[in-house]
Coordinates of C-alpha atoms in Angstrom, one line a residue:
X1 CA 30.6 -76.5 51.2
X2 CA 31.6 -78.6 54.3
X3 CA 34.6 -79.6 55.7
X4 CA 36.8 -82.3 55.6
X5 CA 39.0 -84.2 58.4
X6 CA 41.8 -81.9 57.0
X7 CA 39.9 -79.1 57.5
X8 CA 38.7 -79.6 61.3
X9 CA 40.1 -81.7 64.1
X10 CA 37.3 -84.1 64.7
X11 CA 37.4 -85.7 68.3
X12 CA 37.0 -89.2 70.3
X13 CA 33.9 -88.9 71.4
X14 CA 35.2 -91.1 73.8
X15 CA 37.5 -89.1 75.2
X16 CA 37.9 -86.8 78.3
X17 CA 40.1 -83.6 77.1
X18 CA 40.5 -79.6 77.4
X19 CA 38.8 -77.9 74.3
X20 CA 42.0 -75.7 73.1
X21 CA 39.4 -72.7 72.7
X22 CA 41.6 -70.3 71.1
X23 CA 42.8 -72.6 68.4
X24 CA 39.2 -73.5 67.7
X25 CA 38.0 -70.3 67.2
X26 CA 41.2 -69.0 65.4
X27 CA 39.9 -71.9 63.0
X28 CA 36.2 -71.2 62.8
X29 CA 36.9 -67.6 61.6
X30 CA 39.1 -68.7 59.5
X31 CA 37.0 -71.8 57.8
X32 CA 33.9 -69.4 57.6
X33 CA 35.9 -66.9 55.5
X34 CA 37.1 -69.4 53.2
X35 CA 33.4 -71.4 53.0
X36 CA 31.4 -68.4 53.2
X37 CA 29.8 -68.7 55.9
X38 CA 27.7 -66.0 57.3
X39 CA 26.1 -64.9 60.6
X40 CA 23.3 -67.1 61.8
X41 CA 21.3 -64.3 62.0
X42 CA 21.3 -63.6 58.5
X43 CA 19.7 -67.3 57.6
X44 CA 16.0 -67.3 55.9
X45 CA 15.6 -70.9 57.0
X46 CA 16.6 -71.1 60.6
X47 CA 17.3 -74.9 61.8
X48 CA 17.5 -75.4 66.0
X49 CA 19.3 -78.1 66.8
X50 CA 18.2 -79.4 70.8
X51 CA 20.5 -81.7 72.3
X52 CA 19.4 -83.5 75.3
X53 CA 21.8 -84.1 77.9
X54 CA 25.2 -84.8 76.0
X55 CA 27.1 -84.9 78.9
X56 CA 30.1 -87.2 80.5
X57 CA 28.1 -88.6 83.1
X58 CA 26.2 -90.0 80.5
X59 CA 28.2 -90.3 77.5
X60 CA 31.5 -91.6 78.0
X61 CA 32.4 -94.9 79.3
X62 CA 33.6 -95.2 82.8
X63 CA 30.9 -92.6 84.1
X64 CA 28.2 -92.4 86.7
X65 CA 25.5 -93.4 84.2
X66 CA 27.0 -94.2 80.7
X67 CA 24.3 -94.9 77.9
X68 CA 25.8 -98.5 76.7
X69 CA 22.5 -99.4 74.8
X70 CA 22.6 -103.0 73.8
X71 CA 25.7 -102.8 71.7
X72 CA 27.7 -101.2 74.9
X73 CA 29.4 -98.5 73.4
X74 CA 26.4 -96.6 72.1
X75 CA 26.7 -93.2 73.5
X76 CA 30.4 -93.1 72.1
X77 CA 29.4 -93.9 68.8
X78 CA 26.3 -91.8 69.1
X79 CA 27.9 -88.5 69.5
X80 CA 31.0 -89.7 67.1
X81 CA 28.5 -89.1 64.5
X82 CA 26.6 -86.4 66.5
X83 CA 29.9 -84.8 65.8
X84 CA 30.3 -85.2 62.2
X85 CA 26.5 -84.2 61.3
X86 CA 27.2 -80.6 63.5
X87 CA 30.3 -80.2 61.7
X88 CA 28.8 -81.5 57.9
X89 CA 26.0 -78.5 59.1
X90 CA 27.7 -75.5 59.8
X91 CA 25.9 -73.9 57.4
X92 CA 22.4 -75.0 58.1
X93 CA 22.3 -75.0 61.9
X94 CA 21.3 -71.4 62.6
X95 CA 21.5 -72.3 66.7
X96 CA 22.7 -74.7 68.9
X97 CA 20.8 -75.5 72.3
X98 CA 22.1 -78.0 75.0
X99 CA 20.4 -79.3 78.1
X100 CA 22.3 -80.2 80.8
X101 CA 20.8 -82.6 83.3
X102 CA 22.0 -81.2 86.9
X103 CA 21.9 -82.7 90.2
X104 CA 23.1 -82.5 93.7
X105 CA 23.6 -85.6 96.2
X106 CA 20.1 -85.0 97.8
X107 CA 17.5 -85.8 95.3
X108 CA 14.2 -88.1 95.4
X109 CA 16.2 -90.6 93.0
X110 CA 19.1 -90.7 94.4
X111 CA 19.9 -93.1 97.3
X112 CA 20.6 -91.1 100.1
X113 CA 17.2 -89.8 99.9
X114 CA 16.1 -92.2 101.7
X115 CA 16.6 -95.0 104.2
X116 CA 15.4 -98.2 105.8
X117 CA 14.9 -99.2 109.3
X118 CA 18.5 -100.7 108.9
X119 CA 20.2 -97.4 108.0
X120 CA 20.6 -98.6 105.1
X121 CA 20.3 -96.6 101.8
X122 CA 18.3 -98.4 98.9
X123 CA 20.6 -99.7 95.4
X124 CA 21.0 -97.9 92.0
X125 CA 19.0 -98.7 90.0
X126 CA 16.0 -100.0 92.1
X127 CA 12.6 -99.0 91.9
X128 CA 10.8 -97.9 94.8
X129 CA 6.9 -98.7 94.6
X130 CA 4.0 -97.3 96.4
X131 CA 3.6 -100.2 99.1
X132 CA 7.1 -99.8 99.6
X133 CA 6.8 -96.5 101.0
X134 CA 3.1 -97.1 102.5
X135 CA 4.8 -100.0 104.4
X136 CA 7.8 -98.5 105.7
X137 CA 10.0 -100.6 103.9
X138 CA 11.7 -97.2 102.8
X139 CA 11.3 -94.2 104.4
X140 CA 12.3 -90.4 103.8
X141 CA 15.9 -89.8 105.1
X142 CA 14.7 -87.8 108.5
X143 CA 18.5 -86.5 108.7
X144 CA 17.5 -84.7 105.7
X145 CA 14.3 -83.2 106.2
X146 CA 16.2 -80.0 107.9
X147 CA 17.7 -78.6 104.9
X148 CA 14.2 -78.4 103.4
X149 CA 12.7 -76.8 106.2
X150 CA 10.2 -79.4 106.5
X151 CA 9.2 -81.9 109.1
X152 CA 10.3 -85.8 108.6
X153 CA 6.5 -87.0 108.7
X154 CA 6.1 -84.3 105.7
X155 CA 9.0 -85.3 104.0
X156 CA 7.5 -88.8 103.8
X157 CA 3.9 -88.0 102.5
X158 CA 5.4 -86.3 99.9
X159 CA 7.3 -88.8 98.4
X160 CA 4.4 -91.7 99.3
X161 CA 2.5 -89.1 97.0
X162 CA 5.4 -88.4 93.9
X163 CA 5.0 -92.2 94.0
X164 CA 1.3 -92.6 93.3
X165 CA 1.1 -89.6 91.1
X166 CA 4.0 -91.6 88.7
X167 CA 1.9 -94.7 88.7
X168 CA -1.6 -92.9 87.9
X169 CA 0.3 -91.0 85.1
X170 CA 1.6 -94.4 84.0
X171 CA 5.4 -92.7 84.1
X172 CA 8.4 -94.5 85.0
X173 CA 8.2 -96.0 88.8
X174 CA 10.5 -94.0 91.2
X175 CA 13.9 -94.8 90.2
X176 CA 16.9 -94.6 92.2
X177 CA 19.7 -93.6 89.7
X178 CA 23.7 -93.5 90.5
X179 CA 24.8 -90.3 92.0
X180 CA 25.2 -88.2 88.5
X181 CA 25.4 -85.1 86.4
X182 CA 26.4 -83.7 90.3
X183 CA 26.8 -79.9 89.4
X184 CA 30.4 -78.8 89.7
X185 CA 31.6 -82.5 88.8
X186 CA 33.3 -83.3 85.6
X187 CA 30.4 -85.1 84.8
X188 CA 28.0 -82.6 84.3
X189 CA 30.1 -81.3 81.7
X190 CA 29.1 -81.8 78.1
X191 CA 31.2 -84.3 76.4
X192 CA 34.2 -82.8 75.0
X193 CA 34.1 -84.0 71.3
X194 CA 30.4 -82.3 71.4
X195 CA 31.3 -79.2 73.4
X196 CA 34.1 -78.9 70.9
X197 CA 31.9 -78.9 68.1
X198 CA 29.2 -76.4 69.5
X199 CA 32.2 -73.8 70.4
X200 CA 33.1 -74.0 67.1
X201 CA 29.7 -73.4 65.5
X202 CA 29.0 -70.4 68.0
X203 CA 32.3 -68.9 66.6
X204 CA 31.7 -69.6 63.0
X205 CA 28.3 -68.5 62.4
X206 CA 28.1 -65.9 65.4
X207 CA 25.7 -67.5 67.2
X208 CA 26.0 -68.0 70.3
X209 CA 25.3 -71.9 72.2
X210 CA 22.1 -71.4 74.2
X211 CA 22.9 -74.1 77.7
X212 CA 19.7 -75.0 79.8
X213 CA 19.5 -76.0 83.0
X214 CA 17.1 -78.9 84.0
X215 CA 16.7 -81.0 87.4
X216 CA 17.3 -79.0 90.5
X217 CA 14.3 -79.7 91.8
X218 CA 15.2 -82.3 95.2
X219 CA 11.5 -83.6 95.4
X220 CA 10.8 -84.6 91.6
X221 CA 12.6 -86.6 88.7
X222 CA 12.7 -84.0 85.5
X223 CA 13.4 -86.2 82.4
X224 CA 11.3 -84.1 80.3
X225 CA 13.3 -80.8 79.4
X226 CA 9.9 -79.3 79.3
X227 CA 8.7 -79.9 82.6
X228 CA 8.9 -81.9 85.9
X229 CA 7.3 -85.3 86.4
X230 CA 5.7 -84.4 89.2
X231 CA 4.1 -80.7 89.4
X232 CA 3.0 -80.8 92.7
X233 CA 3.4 -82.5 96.3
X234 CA 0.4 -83.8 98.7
X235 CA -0.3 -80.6 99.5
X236 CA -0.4 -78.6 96.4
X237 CA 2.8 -76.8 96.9
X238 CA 5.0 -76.7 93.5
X239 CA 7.3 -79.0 93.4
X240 CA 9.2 -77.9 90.1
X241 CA 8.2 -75.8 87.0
X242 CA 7.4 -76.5 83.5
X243 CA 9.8 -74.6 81.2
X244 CA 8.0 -73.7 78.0
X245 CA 11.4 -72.5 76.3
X246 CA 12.1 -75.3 73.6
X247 CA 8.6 -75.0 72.2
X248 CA 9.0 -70.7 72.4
X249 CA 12.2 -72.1 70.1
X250 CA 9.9 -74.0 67.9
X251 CA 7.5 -71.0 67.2
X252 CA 11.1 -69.0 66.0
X253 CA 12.6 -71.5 63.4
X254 CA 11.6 -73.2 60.7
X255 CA 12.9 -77.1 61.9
X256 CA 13.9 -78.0 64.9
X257 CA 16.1 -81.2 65.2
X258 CA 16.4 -82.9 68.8
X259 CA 18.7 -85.6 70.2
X260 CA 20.4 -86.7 73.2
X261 CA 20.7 -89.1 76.0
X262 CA 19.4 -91.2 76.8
X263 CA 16.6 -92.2 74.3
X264 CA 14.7 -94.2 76.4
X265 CA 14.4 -91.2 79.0
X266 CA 14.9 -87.3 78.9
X267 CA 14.8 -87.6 74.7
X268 CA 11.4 -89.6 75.1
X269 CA 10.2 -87.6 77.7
X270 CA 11.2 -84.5 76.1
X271 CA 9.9 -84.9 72.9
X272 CA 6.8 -86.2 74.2
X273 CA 6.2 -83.2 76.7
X274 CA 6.7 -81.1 73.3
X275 CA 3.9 -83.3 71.1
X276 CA 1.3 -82.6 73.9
X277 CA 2.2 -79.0 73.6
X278 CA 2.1 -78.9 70.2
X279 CA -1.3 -80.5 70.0
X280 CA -2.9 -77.9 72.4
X281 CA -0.9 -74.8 70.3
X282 CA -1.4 -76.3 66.6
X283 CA -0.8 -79.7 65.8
X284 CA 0.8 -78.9 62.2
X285 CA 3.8 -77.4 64.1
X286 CA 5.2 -81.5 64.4
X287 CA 6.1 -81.2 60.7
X288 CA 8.8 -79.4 62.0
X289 CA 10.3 -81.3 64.3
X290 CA 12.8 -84.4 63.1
X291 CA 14.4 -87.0 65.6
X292 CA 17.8 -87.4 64.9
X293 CA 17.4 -91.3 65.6
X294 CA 20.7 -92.4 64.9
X295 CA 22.6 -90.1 67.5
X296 CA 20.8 -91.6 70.9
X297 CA 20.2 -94.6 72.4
X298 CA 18.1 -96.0 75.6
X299 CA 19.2 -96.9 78.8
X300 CA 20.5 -100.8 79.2
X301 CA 21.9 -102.4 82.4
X302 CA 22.8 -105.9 81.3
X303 CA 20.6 -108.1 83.8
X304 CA 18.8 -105.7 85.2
X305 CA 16.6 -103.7 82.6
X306 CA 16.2 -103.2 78.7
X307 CA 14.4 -99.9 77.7
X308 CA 15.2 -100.5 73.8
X309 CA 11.9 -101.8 72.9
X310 CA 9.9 -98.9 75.1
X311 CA 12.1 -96.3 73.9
X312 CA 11.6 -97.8 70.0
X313 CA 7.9 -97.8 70.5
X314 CA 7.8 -94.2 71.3
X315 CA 9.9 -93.5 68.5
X316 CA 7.2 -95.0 66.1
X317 CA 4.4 -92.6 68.0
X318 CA 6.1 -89.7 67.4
X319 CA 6.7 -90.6 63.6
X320 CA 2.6 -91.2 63.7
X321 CA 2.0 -87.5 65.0
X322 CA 3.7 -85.8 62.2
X323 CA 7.5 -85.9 63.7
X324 CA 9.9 -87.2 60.8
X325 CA 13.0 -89.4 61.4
X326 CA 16.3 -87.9 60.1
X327 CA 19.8 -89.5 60.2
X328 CA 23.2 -88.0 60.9
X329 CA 24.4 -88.6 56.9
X330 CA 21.0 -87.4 55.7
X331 CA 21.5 -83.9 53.7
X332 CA 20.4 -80.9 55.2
X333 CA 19.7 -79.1 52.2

């Protein structure tokens, strides 16, 4: 049995509000004695659902770095019926784990990073290339380099190198992204409509919402829930760490359904950063992982870039390598 609109008080997904806590779990005991719900714990089928980065700074219109899609409103509508399937669920989602994309205002993608001979900071949403760096058109912000503990002049080889190791990995060029997802912002929060949701699954089936931390590193870009984009600097010293924990979660349940924002980025890069995994573990283990396809969408800035096609094409890999498409009113049974 699932709920109705009755039953539970389904959100705006659009909207920025307080989760009355108490009222929702009053209501989650309450609808798991009438359904029947028991403990997660007690499921033979376990179902892990990842979410990637369903948070205001990327989900609700008006923030640092809303996912419009073409459409303009597709985050909103995305978790609208990311909403509704976790709800529908109850039942059949054994866990609930959430990524949260964090950052702080001195990062190698965003602008203060680094500076011209102008004093100027670069734009959102501009790429830096390798000559741009070789050349001195942009340099590592020596006001910076202090707070690292490293000299300016070392400060700038590494991020000449982060730049060549993208472009010999074929990743993404080195992006400079709005200030976002800044940790104790209301940003970084999850969306509301979502958070609601995943407060009241942790209440109703005793299992509690599992939130992972992902991009502190100040020296590399960390799409990829999995790991960094860059491992190490020029000279060998780490520069972030893989974390192995969502495919430790594969080996546990029995499916593992993953979505998120944006599709084009941390959900590609995620999912892709799982699939090499899996191939080097046992490559049978992608029959267990589903995309839930209609609940994200890539990153588009009218006149300035379209990653719908790019993000759709990875899409169609993953579905090649044993991955299998699922949609929020698909039955879970």
């Amino acid at each position: 049995m699932s709920l109705t609109q009755s039953d539970y008080p389904f959100a705006s997904a659009g909207d920025l509000f307080r989760v009355p806590y108490a009222e929702i779990a009053h209501l989650a005991r309450s609808s798991a004695q009438k359904m029947g719900w028991k403990s997660a714990a007690e499921d033979v089928l376990r179902t892990e659902l990842v979410l990637i980065d369903v948070q205001n700074t990327f989900c609700l219109p008006g923030f640092e770095l809303f996912v419009g899609g073409r459409s303009g409103t597709a985050a909103v509508e995305d978790n609208q019926r990311l909403q509704e399937f976790i709800i529908r669920n109850i039942a059949s989602i054994s866990g609930i784990s959430a990524t949260l994309d964090t950052h702080s205002a001195f990062q190698i993608f965003h602008p203060a990073f680094f500076i011209n001979q102008n004093g100027e900071h670069p734009t959102a949403y501009s790429d830096l290339q390798v000559d741009d760096l070789l050349n001195g058109t942009w340099k590592f912000n020596p006001s910076i380099a202090p707070q690292f503990g490293i000299s300016s002049e070392y400060g700038q080889a590494r991020v000449v190198h982060y730049a060549q190791t993208l472009a010999k990995k074929g990743k993404f060029a080195l992006t400079i992204w709005p200030y976002h997802a800044m940790l104790g912002g209301v940003g970084h929060a999850l969306v509301p409509a979502i958070e609601q949701a995943i407060f009241f699954h942790s209440i109703a089936r005793y299992s509690p919402a599992d939130l992972m931390i992902k991009g502190r590193a100040e020296f590399t870009e960390n799409y990829s829930a999995l790991s960094p984009e860059v491992l190490f600097d020029v000279d060998d010293q780490p520069l972030g760490y893989p974390d192995d924990s969502i495919f430790q979660k594969l080996l546990r349940c029995d499916r593992m359904i993953i979505t998120g924002q944006a599709k084009s980025h941390c959900v590609a890069w995620t999912v892709s950063d799982l699939l090499t995994r899996i191939k080097a573990s046992d490559p049978s283990l992608a029959k267990k992982v589903y995309l839930l396809e209609d609940c994200t969408s890539p990153v588009v800035v009218p006149g300035v870039v379209d990653h719908t096609e790019n993000s759709d094409k990875a899409f169609e890999e993953f579905y090649s390598a044993g991955i299998k498409p699922l949609r929020a009113s698909d039955s879970m049974d």
